[in-house]
Coordinates of C-alpha atoms in Angstrom, one line a residue:
M125 CA -8.6 13.4 -2.8
E126 CA -6.6 12.9 -5.9
D127 CA -8.6 12.1 -9.0
T128 CA -7.4 8.5 -9.6
R129 CA -8.1 8.8 -13.3
E130 CA -5.5 11.6 -13.5
V131 CA -3.1 9.3 -11.7
S132 CA -3.7 6.6 -14.2
A133 CA -3.1 9.0 -17.1
E134 CA 0.1 10.2 -15.6
L135 CA 1.4 6.7 -15.0
D136 CA 0.5 5.8 -18.5
R137 CA 2.5 8.8 -19.7
L138 CA 5.5 7.6 -17.7
T139 CA 5.5 4.1 -18.9
G140 CA 6.9 5.1 -22.3
T141 CA 5.8 4.1 -25.7
E142 CA 4.7 0.5 -25.1
P143 CA 0.9 0.4 -24.4
P144 CA -0.3 -1.6 -21.4
V145 CA -2.2 -4.7 -21.8
G146 CA -5.6 -5.5 -20.2
F147 CA -6.0 -7.9 -17.3
D148 CA -9.2 -7.2 -15.4
T149 CA -8.2 -3.6 -15.3
A150 CA -6.1 -0.8 -16.8
T151 CA -2.4 -1.6 -16.6
V152 CA 0.5 0.2 -15.0
V153 CA 3.7 -1.1 -16.4
T154 CA 7.0 -1.1 -14.6
R155 CA 10.0 -2.3 -16.6
G156 CA 13.5 -3.4 -16.0
R157 CA 13.5 -3.9 -12.2
R158 CA 15.7 -6.7 -11.0
G159 CA 15.9 -8.2 -14.5
L160 CA 12.2 -9.2 -14.6
R161 CA 10.6 -10.0 -17.9
R162 CA 7.6 -7.8 -18.9
R163 CA 6.6 -7.1 -15.3
R164 CA 3.1 -5.5 -15.2
F165 CA 1.2 -3.8 -12.5
L166 CA -2.5 -4.0 -13.2
T167 CA -5.2 -1.8 -11.8
A168 CA -8.9 -1.7 -11.2
G169 CA -11.3 -0.5 -13.8
G170 CA -13.6 2.5 -13.8
A171 CA -13.0 5.3 -11.4
V172 CA -10.2 3.5 -9.7
A173 CA -8.1 3.0 -12.8
G174 CA -4.4 3.6 -12.3
V175 CA -4.0 3.0 -8.6
A176 CA -5.9 -0.2 -8.3
A177 CA -7.5 0.8 -5.0
A178 CA -11.0 0.1 -3.8
A179 CA -11.3 1.9 -0.5
L180 CA -13.9 1.7 2.1
A181 CA -14.6 3.0 5.7
V182 CA -13.4 1.6 8.9
T183 CA -15.4 0.4 11.9
L184 CA -13.6 1.2 15.2
V185 CA -13.1 -1.8 17.3
P186 CA -11.6 -1.8 20.8
N187 CA -8.5 -3.8 21.8
L188 CA -6.7 -3.4 18.5
I189 CA -3.6 -4.6 20.2
T190 CA -4.0 -8.1 21.5
N191 CA -1.6 -10.6 23.0
S192 CA -2.4 -13.8 21.0
N193 CA -1.0 -14.8 17.6
D194 CA 0.9 -11.5 17.2
P195 CA 3.5 -11.3 14.3
G196 CA 5.7 -9.3 16.7
V197 CA 6.6 -6.0 18.2
A198 CA 9.7 -3.9 17.9
G199 CA 12.4 -4.4 20.5
A200 CA 12.3 -2.1 23.6
D201 CA 15.9 -1.0 23.0
A202 CA 15.1 0.7 19.7
E203 CA 17.3 3.7 19.1
T204 CA 14.7 6.5 18.8
S205 CA 17.6 9.0 19.0
Q206 CA 18.2 8.1 15.4
F207 CA 15.4 10.4 14.4
S208 CA 15.5 14.2 14.3
P209 CA 12.5 16.6 14.3
V210 CA 11.1 17.9 11.0
P211 CA 10.4 21.7 11.2
G212 CA 6.8 22.5 11.8
V213 CA 5.7 18.8 12.1
P214 CA 4.5 17.0 15.3
R215 CA 6.7 14.1 16.4
G216 CA 5.6 10.4 16.4
E217 CA 2.1 9.3 15.5
D218 CA 0.9 12.9 15.9
G219 CA 2.7 13.6 12.6
A220 CA 1.0 10.8 10.7
G221 CA -2.3 11.0 8.9
Q222 CA -2.7 14.8 9.4
R223 CA -4.9 16.7 7.1
L224 CA -2.8 19.1 5.2
S225 CA -3.2 22.0 2.8
K226 CA -1.6 21.6 -0.6
K227 CA 1.0 24.3 0.3
E228 CA 2.0 22.4 3.5
A229 CA 2.1 19.0 1.7
E230 CA 4.4 20.5 -1.0
R231 CA 6.6 22.1 1.7
R232 CA 7.1 18.6 3.4
C233 CA 7.8 17.0 0.0
A234 CA 10.5 19.6 -0.6
L235 CA 12.0 18.7 2.7
R236 CA 12.0 15.1 1.8
Y237 CA 13.5 15.7 -1.7
P238 CA 16.0 18.6 -1.2
G239 CA 16.4 20.8 -4.2
A240 CA 13.1 19.9 -5.7
N241 CA 10.5 22.5 -6.6
V242 CA 7.7 20.2 -5.7
T243 CA 4.2 20.8 -7.1
L244 CA 1.6 18.2 -6.4
K245 CA -1.4 17.3 -8.6
G246 CA -4.9 18.0 -7.3
T247 CA -6.1 20.6 -4.8
T248 CA -7.5 18.6 -1.8
G249 CA -7.2 15.4 0.1
F250 CA -3.6 15.7 1.3
R251 CA -2.5 13.7 4.4
S252 CA 0.9 13.2 5.9
V253 CA 2.3 9.7 5.3
S254 CA 0.4 9.1 2.0
S255 CA 1.5 9.2 -1.6
H256 CA 0.5 11.8 -4.2
M257 CA 1.4 12.3 -7.8
L258 CA 3.7 15.2 -8.7
A259 CA 2.4 17.7 -11.3
P260 CA 4.1 17.5 -14.8
G261 CA 7.1 19.7 -15.1
T262 CA 8.2 19.4 -11.5
S263 CA 11.9 20.1 -11.4
H264 CA 12.9 16.9 -9.5
Q265 CA 12.7 14.5 -12.5
S266 CA 13.9 11.5 -10.6
I267 CA 10.6 11.2 -8.7
F268 CA 7.0 11.4 -9.9
V269 CA 5.3 10.6 -6.6
C270 CA 5.8 12.1 -3.2
S271 CA 5.3 10.1 0.0
I272 CA 4.4 13.0 2.2
P273 CA 6.6 12.6 5.4
G274 CA 5.8 12.7 9.0
G275 CA 7.7 14.4 11.8
D276 CA 10.6 12.1 12.4
K277 CA 13.5 12.3 9.9
P278 CA 15.6 9.2 10.0
S279 CA 19.3 9.6 10.4
A280 CA 21.7 8.7 7.6
A281 CA 22.8 5.7 9.6
L282 CA 19.2 4.4 9.9
V283 CA 18.6 4.9 6.2
A284 CA 21.8 3.0 5.4
A285 CA 20.7 0.2 7.7
A286 CA 17.4 -0.1 6.0
K287 CA 19.1 0.0 2.6
A288 CA 21.5 -2.8 3.6
D289 CA 18.6 -5.0 4.8
P290 CA 15.6 -4.1 2.6
F291 CA 13.6 -7.3 3.4
P292 CA 14.3 -8.1 7.1
D293 CA 12.9 -11.2 8.8
D294 CA 12.6 -9.8 12.3
P295 CA 9.9 -7.4 13.4
A296 CA 12.3 -4.8 14.7
G297 CA 14.0 -4.6 11.3
Q298 CA 10.7 -4.4 9.5
L299 CA 9.5 -1.5 11.7
R300 CA 12.8 0.2 11.3
N301 CA 12.4 0.1 7.5
C302 CA 8.8 1.3 7.7
S303 CA 9.9 4.2 9.9
V304 CA 12.5 5.2 7.3
N305 CA 9.8 5.2 4.6
A306 CA 7.2 7.0 6.6
W307 CA 9.4 9.5 8.5
V308 CA 7.5 8.4 11.6
D309 CA 9.3 6.6 14.5
M310 CA 7.5 3.3 14.4
T311 CA 10.2 1.3 16.3
K312 CA 7.9 0.7 19.3
W313 CA 4.8 0.1 17.4
H314 CA 3.0 -3.3 17.2
I315 CA 2.7 -5.3 14.0
Q316 CA -1.0 -6.2 13.9
V317 CA -1.0 -8.5 10.9
S318 CA 1.4 -9.2 8.0
D319 CA 1.8 -11.4 5.0
R320 CA 5.1 -12.4 3.3
L321 CA 5.9 -13.8 -0.1
S322 CA 9.3 -15.0 -1.2
L323 CA 9.8 -16.1 -4.8
T324 CA 13.1 -17.8 -5.5
E325 CA 12.4 -18.9 -9.1
K326 CA 14.5 -17.7 -11.9
F327 CA 13.5 -14.2 -13.0
Y328 CA 11.0 -13.8 -10.1
T329 CA 13.1 -13.1 -7.0
G330 CA 12.1 -9.5 -7.4
F331 CA 8.6 -10.3 -6.4
S332 CA 9.6 -11.1 -2.8
R333 CA 7.6 -8.8 -0.6
E334 CA 5.8 -8.2 2.7
L335 CA 2.8 -6.2 3.6
L336 CA 2.2 -5.3 7.2
I337 CA -0.1 -3.1 9.3
A338 CA 1.4 -1.6 12.4
I339 CA -0.6 -0.1 15.3
S340 CA 0.7 2.8 17.4
P341 CA 1.1 2.3 21.2
S342 CA -2.0 4.4 21.8
G343 CA -4.0 2.3 19.4
K344 CA -5.2 5.4 17.6
T345 CA -3.1 5.2 14.4
A346 CA -2.4 2.4 11.9
I347 CA 0.2 2.5 9.2
A348 CA 0.3 0.1 6.3
C349 CA 3.7 -0.5 5.0
Q350 CA 5.1 -2.6 2.1
L351 CA 8.6 -4.1 2.0
P352 CA 10.9 -3.8 0.3
T353 CA 10.1 -0.2 0.1
N354 CA 11.5 0.3 -3.4
Q355 CA 9.4 -2.2 -5.3
I356 CA 5.8 -0.9 -5.3
N357 CA 6.7 2.3 -3.5
S358 CA 4.1 4.9 -4.1
A359 CA 2.6 3.2 -7.1
G360 CA -0.5 5.3 -6.5
Y361 CA -2.7 6.9 -3.9
G362 CA -2.6 4.9 -0.7
W363 CA 0.3 2.6 -1.6
G364 CA 3.8 2.2 -0.4
V365 CA 3.2 3.5 3.1
T366 CA -0.1 4.9 4.4
A367 CA -1.2 6.3 7.7
V368 CA -4.8 5.8 8.9
R369 CA -6.0 7.9 11.9
L370 CA -8.8 5.9 13.4
D371 CA -10.3 9.0 15.1
D372 CA -10.3 11.0 11.9
L373 CA -11.3 8.9 9.0
G374 CA -13.9 11.4 7.6
T375 CA -15.6 10.7 4.3
D376 CA -12.6 11.4 2.1
Y377 CA -9.8 9.3 3.6
P378 CA -8.8 6.6 3.1
R379 CA -11.8 5.8 1.1
I380 CA -11.5 5.7 -2.7
E381 CA -14.3 5.9 -5.2
W382 CA -15.7 2.6 -6.6
P383 CA -16.4 2.3 -10.3
D384 CA -20.1 3.2 -9.8
G385 CA -19.2 6.4 -8.0
T386 CA -20.2 5.2 -4.5
F387 CA -18.0 4.6 -1.5
G388 CA -17.8 1.3 0.4
K389 CA -17.9 0.5 4.1
E390 CA -14.5 -1.0 4.7
I391 CA -10.9 -0.1 4.0
A392 CA -9.4 -1.9 1.1
T393 CA -6.3 -1.0 -1.0
I394 CA -5.7 -3.7 -3.6
L395 CA -3.4 -4.0 -6.5
P396 CA -3.9 -6.8 -9.1
E397 CA -0.7 -7.7 -10.8
G398 CA 0.3 -10.0 -13.7
T399 CA 3.6 -11.2 -15.1
D400 CA 4.8 -12.6 -18.4
C401 CA 1.9 -10.9 -20.1
N402 CA 1.4 -11.5 -23.8
G403 CA -1.5 -9.6 -25.2
A404 CA -4.6 -10.2 -23.0
T405 CA -3.1 -13.3 -21.3
C406 CA -0.7 -13.3 -18.3
G407 CA 1.2 -16.3 -17.1
R408 CA 0.6 -15.7 -13.4
S409 CA -1.0 -13.3 -11.0
L410 CA 0.5 -11.7 -7.8
P411 CA -2.3 -9.6 -6.3
T412 CA -1.5 -7.7 -3.1
G413 CA -3.7 -5.8 -0.7
W414 CA -4.4 -4.6 2.8
G415 CA -7.3 -3.1 4.6
R416 CA -9.9 -3.3 7.4
A417 CA -12.9 -5.7 7.0
P418 CA -15.8 -6.0 9.5
A419 CA -14.6 -6.9 13.0
N420 CA -16.4 -10.3 12.9
T421 CA -14.5 -11.4 9.8
A422 CA -13.1 -14.9 10.2
K423 CA -11.7 -15.5 6.7
I424 CA -10.8 -13.4 3.7
V425 CA -10.5 -15.3 0.4
V426 CA -8.5 -13.9 -2.6
Q427 CA -9.1 -15.5 -6.0
V428 CA -8.5 -14.7 -9.7
G429 CA -11.1 -16.2 -12.0
A430 CA -11.5 -19.9 -11.2
G431 CA -7.9 -20.2 -10.0
P432 CA -6.8 -21.4 -6.6
K433 CA -8.1 -19.6 -3.5
Y434 CA -5.7 -17.8 -1.2
E435 CA -6.7 -17.1 2.4
A436 CA -5.3 -13.8 3.7
P437 CA -4.1 -13.4 7.2
V438 CA -6.7 -11.4 9.2
K439 CA -6.8 -10.2 12.8
D440 CA -9.6 -8.0 14.4
G441 CA -10.6 -7.3 10.8
W442 CA -7.3 -6.0 9.7
F443 CA -5.9 -8.0 6.8
T444 CA -2.9 -8.1 4.3
F445 CA -2.1 -10.4 1.5
T446 CA 0.6 -11.1 -1.0
A447 CA -1.0 -13.9 -3.1
L448 CA 0.5 -15.9 -5.9
D449 CA -1.5 -17.7 -8.6
K450 CA 0.6 -19.5 -11.3
T451 CA -2.5 -20.2 -13.4
P452 CA -2.5 -18.3 -16.7
H453 CA -5.3 -15.7 -16.8
T454 CA -7.0 -13.5 -19.3
T455 CA -9.1 -10.3 -19.1
K456 CA -12.2 -12.5 -18.4
D457 CA -10.6 -13.8 -15.1
H458 CA -11.5 -11.1 -12.5
L459 CA -10.0 -10.7 -9.1
T460 CA -12.3 -11.2 -6.1
V461 CA -11.6 -10.4 -2.4
R462 CA -14.3 -11.5 -0.1
A463 CA -14.8 -11.5 3.7
Y464 CA -16.7 -14.3 5.5
D465 CA -17.8 -14.8 9.1
K466 CA -17.1 -17.9 11.2
N467 CA -20.1 -19.7 9.7
G468 CA -18.9 -19.2 6.2
S469 CA -21.5 -16.5 5.3
L470 CA -20.4 -13.7 3.0
L471 CA -20.0 -10.5 4.9
T472 CA -18.7 -8.1 2.2
K473 CA -16.9 -7.8 -1.1
L474 CA -13.6 -5.9 -0.6
Y475 CA -12.9 -5.4 -4.3
P476 CA -15.3 -4.3 -7.0
E477 CA -16.7 -7.3 -8.9
H478 CA -18.0 -7.3 -12.5

């Protein structure tokens, strides 16, 4: 697994000369996208600094795909012919979430970014359809993170369709775009749970986004995908698009170390985010996250400090959220993400609390 502290240091190097401000965590700064003012991505403290991920293990639960309250499935007439094989990589879900050597991961990154002499940071923990930092000095200077692809290369027409409609409303369009990002044909997968945020205020339209979790027809593989794919794409380990093989979780993936050095029990990849930051104060918060809570979770509540509570969509334990809190916050206002059962009893904390 990549050392998240190294990821943080590399992102800090790439942000330029302006130092990040604190807000519950170390800050990853992204400037100038869509005309936004002082947009700041903020991350968890301690060992998870720089990627804002607190990861945990998954409990397998039968019947992941159910028929009630489904956000949607892709249309049956999806054009799977719009994908071509990737040399040496299994097709479909077999090419997602594979354990890879560093050499193989770099080979696949070079296929995704033609002409790049790709060298990845770290030595272990590589999986297909996950994001990893490039080592300094990599020749392809337009990228600094590689989303290691699966085995279905999208056609130019499919890529163009995704680019023309980066934030589709319909499930088929959403799964098409996720397929383009993952290089895995997800067009017949099932959207298990999703959450969508559309900001239309002046200077904030760029924060429109959706997080979804799709399950393969076999029920053995889940892929978390963020749309539009070019906004938080590959902001750190486990972000952008991430495959989870439920029959091969192991102890290294997709778990990420907590600040005290331990590993949790559930999956959780969470990114605190603040905007209009001035020193240690930010005008609003836009935390996003996805993961897998205990199967008997009835409610997941997201809150920053004493601000308003946001209830995340959850189904069979899977959850996603794109929350918005317009209350100004400081470094003393910490993010909490908690799972409760149907009786309102606390089951687990999905994000490290101070």
